[in-house]
Coordinates of C-alpha atoms in Angstrom, one line a residue:
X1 CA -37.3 29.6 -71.2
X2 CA -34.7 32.0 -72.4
X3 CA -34.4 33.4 -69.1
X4 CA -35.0 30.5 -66.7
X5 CA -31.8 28.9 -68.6
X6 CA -30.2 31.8 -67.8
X7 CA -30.6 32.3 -64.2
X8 CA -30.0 28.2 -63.7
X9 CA -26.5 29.4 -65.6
X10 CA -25.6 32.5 -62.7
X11 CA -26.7 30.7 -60.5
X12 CA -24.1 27.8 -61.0
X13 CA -21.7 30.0 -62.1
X14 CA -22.3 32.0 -58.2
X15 CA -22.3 28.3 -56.8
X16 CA -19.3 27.3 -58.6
X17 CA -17.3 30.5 -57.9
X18 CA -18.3 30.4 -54.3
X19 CA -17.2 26.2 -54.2
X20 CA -14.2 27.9 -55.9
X21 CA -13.5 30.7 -53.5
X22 CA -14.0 28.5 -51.0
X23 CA -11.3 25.7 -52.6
X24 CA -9.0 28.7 -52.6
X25 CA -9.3 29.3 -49.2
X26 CA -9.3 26.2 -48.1
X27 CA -6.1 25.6 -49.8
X28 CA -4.5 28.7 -48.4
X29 CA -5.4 26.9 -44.6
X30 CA -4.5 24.4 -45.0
X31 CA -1.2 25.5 -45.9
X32 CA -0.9 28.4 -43.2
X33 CA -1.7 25.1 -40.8
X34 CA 1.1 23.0 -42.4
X35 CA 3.3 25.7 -42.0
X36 CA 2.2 26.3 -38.4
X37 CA 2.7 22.5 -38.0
X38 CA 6.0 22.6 -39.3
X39 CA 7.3 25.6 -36.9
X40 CA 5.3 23.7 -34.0
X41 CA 7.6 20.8 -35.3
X42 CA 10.8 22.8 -35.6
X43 CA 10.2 24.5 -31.7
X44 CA 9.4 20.6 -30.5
X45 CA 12.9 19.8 -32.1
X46 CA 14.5 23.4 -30.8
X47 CA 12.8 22.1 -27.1
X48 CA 14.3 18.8 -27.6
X49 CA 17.4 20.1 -28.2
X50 CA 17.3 22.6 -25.5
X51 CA 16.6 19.8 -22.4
X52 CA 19.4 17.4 -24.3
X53 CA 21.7 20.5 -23.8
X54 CA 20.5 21.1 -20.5
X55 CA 20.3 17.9 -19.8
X56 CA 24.0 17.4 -21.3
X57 CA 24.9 20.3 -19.3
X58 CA 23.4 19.3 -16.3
X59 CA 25.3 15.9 -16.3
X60 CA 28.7 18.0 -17.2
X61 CA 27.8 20.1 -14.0
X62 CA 27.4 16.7 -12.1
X63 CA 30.8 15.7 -12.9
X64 CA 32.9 18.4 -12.0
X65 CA 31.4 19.1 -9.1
X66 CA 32.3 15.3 -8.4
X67 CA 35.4 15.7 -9.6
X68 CA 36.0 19.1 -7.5
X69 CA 34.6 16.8 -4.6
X70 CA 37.4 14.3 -5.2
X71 CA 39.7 17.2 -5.8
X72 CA 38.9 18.9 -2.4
X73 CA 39.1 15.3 -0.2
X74 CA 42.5 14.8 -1.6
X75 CA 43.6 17.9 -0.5
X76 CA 42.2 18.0 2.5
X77 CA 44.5 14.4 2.6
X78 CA 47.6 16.6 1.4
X79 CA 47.1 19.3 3.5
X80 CA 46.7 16.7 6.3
X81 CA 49.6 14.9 5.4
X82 CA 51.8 18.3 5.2
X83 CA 50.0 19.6 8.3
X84 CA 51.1 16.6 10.0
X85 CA 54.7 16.0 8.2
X86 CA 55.4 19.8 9.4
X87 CA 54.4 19.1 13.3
X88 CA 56.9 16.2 13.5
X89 CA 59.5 18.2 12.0
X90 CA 58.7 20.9 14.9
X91 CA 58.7 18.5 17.3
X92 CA 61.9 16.8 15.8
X93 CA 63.3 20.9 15.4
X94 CA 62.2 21.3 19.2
X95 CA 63.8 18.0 20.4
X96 CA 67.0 19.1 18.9
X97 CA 67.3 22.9 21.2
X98 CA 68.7 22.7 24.6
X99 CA 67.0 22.0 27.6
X100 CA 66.7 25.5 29.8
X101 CA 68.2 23.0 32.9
X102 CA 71.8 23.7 30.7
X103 CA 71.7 27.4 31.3
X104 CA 70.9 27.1 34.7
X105 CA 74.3 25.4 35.7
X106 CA 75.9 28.1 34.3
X107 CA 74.2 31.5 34.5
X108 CA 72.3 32.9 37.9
X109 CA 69.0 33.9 35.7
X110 CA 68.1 32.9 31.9
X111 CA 64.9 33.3 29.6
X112 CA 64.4 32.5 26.3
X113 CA 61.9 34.1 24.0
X114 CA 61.1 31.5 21.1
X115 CA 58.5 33.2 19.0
X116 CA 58.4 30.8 15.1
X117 CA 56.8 32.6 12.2
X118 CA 55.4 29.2 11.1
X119 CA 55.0 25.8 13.1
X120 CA 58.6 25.0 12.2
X121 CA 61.4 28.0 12.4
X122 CA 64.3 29.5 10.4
X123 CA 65.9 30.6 13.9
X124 CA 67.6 28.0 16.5
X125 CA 69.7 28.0 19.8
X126 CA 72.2 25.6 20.6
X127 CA 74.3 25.2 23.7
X128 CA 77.4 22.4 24.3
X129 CA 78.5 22.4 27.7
X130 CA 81.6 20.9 28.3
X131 CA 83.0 20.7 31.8
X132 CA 82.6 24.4 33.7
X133 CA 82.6 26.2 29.9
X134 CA 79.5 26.3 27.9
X135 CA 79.2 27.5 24.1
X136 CA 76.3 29.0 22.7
X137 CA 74.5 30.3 19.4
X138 CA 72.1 31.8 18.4
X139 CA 71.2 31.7 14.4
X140 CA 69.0 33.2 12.0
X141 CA 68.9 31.4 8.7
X142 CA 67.7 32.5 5.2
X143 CA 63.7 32.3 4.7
X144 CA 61.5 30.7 7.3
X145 CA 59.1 28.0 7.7
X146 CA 60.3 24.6 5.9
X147 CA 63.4 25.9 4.4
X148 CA 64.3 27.8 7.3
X149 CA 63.8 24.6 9.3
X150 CA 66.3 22.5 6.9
X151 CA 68.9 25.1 7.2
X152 CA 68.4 25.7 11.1
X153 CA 69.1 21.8 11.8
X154 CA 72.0 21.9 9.2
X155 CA 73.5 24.4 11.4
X156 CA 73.0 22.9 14.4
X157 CA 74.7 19.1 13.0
X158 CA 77.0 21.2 11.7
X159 CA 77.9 22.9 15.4
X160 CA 77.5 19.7 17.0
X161 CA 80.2 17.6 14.9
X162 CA 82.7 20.4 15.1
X163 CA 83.0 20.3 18.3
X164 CA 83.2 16.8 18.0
X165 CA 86.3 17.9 16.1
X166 CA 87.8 20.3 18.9
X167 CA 86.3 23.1 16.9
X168 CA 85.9 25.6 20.3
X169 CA 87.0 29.1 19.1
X170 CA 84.0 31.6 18.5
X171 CA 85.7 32.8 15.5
X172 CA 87.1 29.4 14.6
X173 CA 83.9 28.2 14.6
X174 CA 82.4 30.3 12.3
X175 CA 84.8 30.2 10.3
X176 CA 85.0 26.3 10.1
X177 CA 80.6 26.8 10.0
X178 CA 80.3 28.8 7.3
X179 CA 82.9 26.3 5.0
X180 CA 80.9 23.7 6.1
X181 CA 77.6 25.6 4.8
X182 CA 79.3 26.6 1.5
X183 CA 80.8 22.9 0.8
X184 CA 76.8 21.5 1.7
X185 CA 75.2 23.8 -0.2
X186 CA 77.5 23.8 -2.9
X187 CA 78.0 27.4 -2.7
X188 CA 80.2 29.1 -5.6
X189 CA 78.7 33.0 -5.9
X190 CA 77.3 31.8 -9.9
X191 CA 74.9 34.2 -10.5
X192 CA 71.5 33.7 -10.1
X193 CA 72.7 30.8 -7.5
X194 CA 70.8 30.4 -4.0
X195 CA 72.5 31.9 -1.3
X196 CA 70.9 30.5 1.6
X197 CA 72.8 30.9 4.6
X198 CA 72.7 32.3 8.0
X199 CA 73.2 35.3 10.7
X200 CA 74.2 34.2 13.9
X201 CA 75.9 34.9 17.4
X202 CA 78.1 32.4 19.1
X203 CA 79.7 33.0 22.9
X204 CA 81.8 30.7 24.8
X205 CA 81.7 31.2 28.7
X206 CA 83.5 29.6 31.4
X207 CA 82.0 29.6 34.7
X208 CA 83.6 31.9 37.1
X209 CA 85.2 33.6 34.7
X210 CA 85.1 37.2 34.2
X211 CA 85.3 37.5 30.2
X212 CA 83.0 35.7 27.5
X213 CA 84.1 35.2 24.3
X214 CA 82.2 36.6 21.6
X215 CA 82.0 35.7 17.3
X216 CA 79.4 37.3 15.3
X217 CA 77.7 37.2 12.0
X218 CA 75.6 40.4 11.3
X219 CA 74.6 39.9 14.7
X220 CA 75.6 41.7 17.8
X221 CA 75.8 40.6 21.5
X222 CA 74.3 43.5 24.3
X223 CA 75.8 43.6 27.5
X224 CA 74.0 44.9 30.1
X225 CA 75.9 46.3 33.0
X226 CA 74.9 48.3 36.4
X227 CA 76.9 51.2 38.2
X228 CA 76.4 51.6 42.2
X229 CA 73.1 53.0 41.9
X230 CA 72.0 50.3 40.3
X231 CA 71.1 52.2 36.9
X232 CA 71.8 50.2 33.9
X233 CA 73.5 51.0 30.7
X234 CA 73.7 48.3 27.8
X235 CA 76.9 47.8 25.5
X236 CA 77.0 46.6 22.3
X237 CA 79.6 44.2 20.7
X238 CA 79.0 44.0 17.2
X239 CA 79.9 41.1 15.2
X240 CA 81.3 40.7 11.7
X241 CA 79.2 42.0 8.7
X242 CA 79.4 38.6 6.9
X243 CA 77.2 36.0 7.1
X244 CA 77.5 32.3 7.3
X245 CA 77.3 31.3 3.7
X246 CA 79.2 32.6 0.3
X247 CA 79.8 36.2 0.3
X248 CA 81.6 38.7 -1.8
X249 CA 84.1 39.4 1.6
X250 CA 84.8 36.5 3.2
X251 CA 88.1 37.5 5.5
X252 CA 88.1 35.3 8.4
X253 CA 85.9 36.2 11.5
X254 CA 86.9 38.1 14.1
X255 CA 86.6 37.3 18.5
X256 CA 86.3 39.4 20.9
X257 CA 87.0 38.6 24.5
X258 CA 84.7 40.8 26.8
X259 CA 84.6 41.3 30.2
X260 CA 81.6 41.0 32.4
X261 CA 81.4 40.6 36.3
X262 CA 78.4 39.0 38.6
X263 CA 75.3 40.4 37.8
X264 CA 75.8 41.8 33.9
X265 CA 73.5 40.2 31.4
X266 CA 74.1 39.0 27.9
X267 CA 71.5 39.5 25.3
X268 CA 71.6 37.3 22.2
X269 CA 68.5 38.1 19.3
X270 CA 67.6 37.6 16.3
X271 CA 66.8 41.0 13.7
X272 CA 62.7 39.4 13.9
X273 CA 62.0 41.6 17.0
X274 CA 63.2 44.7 15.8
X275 CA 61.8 44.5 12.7
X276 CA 58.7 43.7 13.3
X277 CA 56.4 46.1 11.7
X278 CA 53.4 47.5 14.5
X279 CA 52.2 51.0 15.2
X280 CA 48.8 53.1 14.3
X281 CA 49.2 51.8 10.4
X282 CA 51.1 49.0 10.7
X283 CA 54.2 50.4 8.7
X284 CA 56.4 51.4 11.7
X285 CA 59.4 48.7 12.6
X286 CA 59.8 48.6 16.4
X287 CA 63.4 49.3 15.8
X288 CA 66.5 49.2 18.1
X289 CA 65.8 52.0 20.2
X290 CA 62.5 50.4 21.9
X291 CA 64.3 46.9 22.1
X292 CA 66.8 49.1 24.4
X293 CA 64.5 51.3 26.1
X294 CA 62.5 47.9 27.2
X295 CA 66.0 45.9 28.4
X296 CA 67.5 48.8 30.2
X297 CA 64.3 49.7 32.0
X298 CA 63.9 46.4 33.2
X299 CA 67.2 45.2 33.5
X300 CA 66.7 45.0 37.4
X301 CA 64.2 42.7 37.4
X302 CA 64.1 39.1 37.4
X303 CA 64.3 37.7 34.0
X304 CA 61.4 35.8 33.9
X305 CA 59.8 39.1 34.3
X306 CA 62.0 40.5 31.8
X307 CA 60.9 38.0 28.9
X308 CA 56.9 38.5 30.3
X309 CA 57.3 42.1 29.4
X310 CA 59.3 41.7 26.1
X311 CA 56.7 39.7 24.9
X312 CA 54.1 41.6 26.0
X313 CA 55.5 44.9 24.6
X314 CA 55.6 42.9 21.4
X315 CA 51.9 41.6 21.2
X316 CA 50.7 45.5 22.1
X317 CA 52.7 46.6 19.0
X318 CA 51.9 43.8 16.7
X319 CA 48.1 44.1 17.8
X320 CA 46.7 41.3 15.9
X321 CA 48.4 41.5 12.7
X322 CA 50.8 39.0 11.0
X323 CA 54.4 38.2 12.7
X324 CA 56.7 39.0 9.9
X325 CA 59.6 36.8 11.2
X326 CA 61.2 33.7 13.4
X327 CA 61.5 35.8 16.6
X328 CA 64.4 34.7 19.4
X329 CA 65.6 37.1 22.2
X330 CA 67.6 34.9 24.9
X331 CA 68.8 36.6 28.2
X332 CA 71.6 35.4 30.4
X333 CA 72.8 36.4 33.6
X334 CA 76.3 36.0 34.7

């Protein structure tokens, strides 16, 4: 009996550390699955969190790209509105130059090469005939594009009412202009103050006559002349090295009274032609030798022709790159 209560007594104790064993790992599961159950838990959450994010991102993305759509139609509006603000100040600048049916009364030939940087233009012509004399300029004002524009119509009102007020000399004229331009502008040489201004060339010719009177500021008027054979050489008159707005030297300007005969022309430009940078690398300015190896050459023929070339010479040096300046060349024949 002895031994029977024995083996009953290892044999529960086997059971019971088995039932034990098992308890244990059991226990240890179960808590290796809670745990799993709590990271699958925290990665839900993490997930969650993620496609909120995204989702909050998402929505954010949504919005400025609206916003950058709104953005983007209102300036297409302002660049519309500018666009179009700009063209009716061209046309308004292009309504204000003379008519090429004024020149004609009073010269044999004419051209005029009118080359803006921009839609509107820092340079301008003007012309007030007046019985059998005629006056002309020819400016270049400080910048281009919209403020050259302002500045090119102030000079032009400002021509216009002083011959209103018997203003007639060249040199008078600039002299009276450029006061005019310093009072508007309220020019008075501060430092750090704006000098905007202007070049120009101003010539007053009486038909029949065999002088033209001349007024320059930092620009020159060419004369081109013929001997028997017909070969032409070109003269320069250069004017005053002031320009038409505040300077440090400001004596009054000087007129010159040239003479010219039937057949001579006059050249009036502005510096954009001659400056314009062309060539292989596009770093070479055409310069004032060209400008006079193209007049002289072709002097002799009609000026129509004359302005065809000029303009073609300068598209072959420009060669697609950017015009740098307001360009104006203006040819007239006595």
């Amino acid at each position: 009996h002895t031994y029977i209560i024995l083996g009953i007594m290892l044999f529960l104790t086997i059971i019971m550390y088995l039932l034990f064993r098992q308890y244990r790992l059991n226990r240890k599961s179960n808590s290796q699955l809670r745990q799993h159950n709590t990271e699958i838990l925290q990665k839900n959450e993490e997930i969650t969190a993620q496609k909120e994010e995204i989702e909050t991102q998402r929505n954010e993305v949504e919005r400025q790209r609206e916003i950058l759509r709104e953005k983007s139609e209102q300036l297409e509006r302002f660049n519309w509105l500018i666009t179009d603000s700009i063209d009716y100040a061209s046309s308004i600048q292009q309504a204000l130059l003379p008519a090429k049916e004024i020149f004609e009364h009073y010269f044999s030939d004419q051209f005029i090469m009118y080359f803006p940087k921009d839609v509107v233009s820092g340079d301008f012509y003007w012309a007030y005939p007046k019985n059998n004399t005629i006056t002309i300029a020819l400016g270049d004002c400080t910048g281009h594009g919209v403020p050259g524009g302002f500045m090119s119509m102030l000079g032009i009102s400002a021509l216009t009412e002083l011959m209103g007020r018997q203003v007639e000399h060249p040199s008078d004229i600039l002299d009276n202009l450029r006061l005019f331009i310093i009072e508007s502008l309220k020019q008075e040489g501060t430092i750090g103050e704006h000098q905007e201004g202007m070049d120009i060339s101003l010539i007053r010719y009486t038909k029949g006559e065999n002088y033209v009177d001349f007024a320059g500021a930092n620009q020159p008027l060419w004369i081109a002349k013929f001997d028997g054979s017909g070969t032409c050489s070109l003269t320069e008159q250069k004017g005053d090295r002031m320009p038409i707005s505040y300077h440090q030297r400001m004596k009054p300007f000087s007129s010159f009274r040239i003479s010219v005969e039937r057949g001579d022309i006059l050249y009036l430009f502005t510096d954009g032609y001659r400056h314009q940078l062309g060539g292989e690398n596009f770093n070479q300015k055409f310069g004032k030798s060209r400008f006079i190896d193209i007049l002289t050459q072709n002097a002799q023929k009609p000026l129509d022709d004359q302005q065809s070339i000029i303009e073609d010479a300068f598209f072959r040096w420009v060669d697609g790159n950017d015009q740098l300046d307001d360009i104006t060349v203006i040819g007239l024949k006595i």
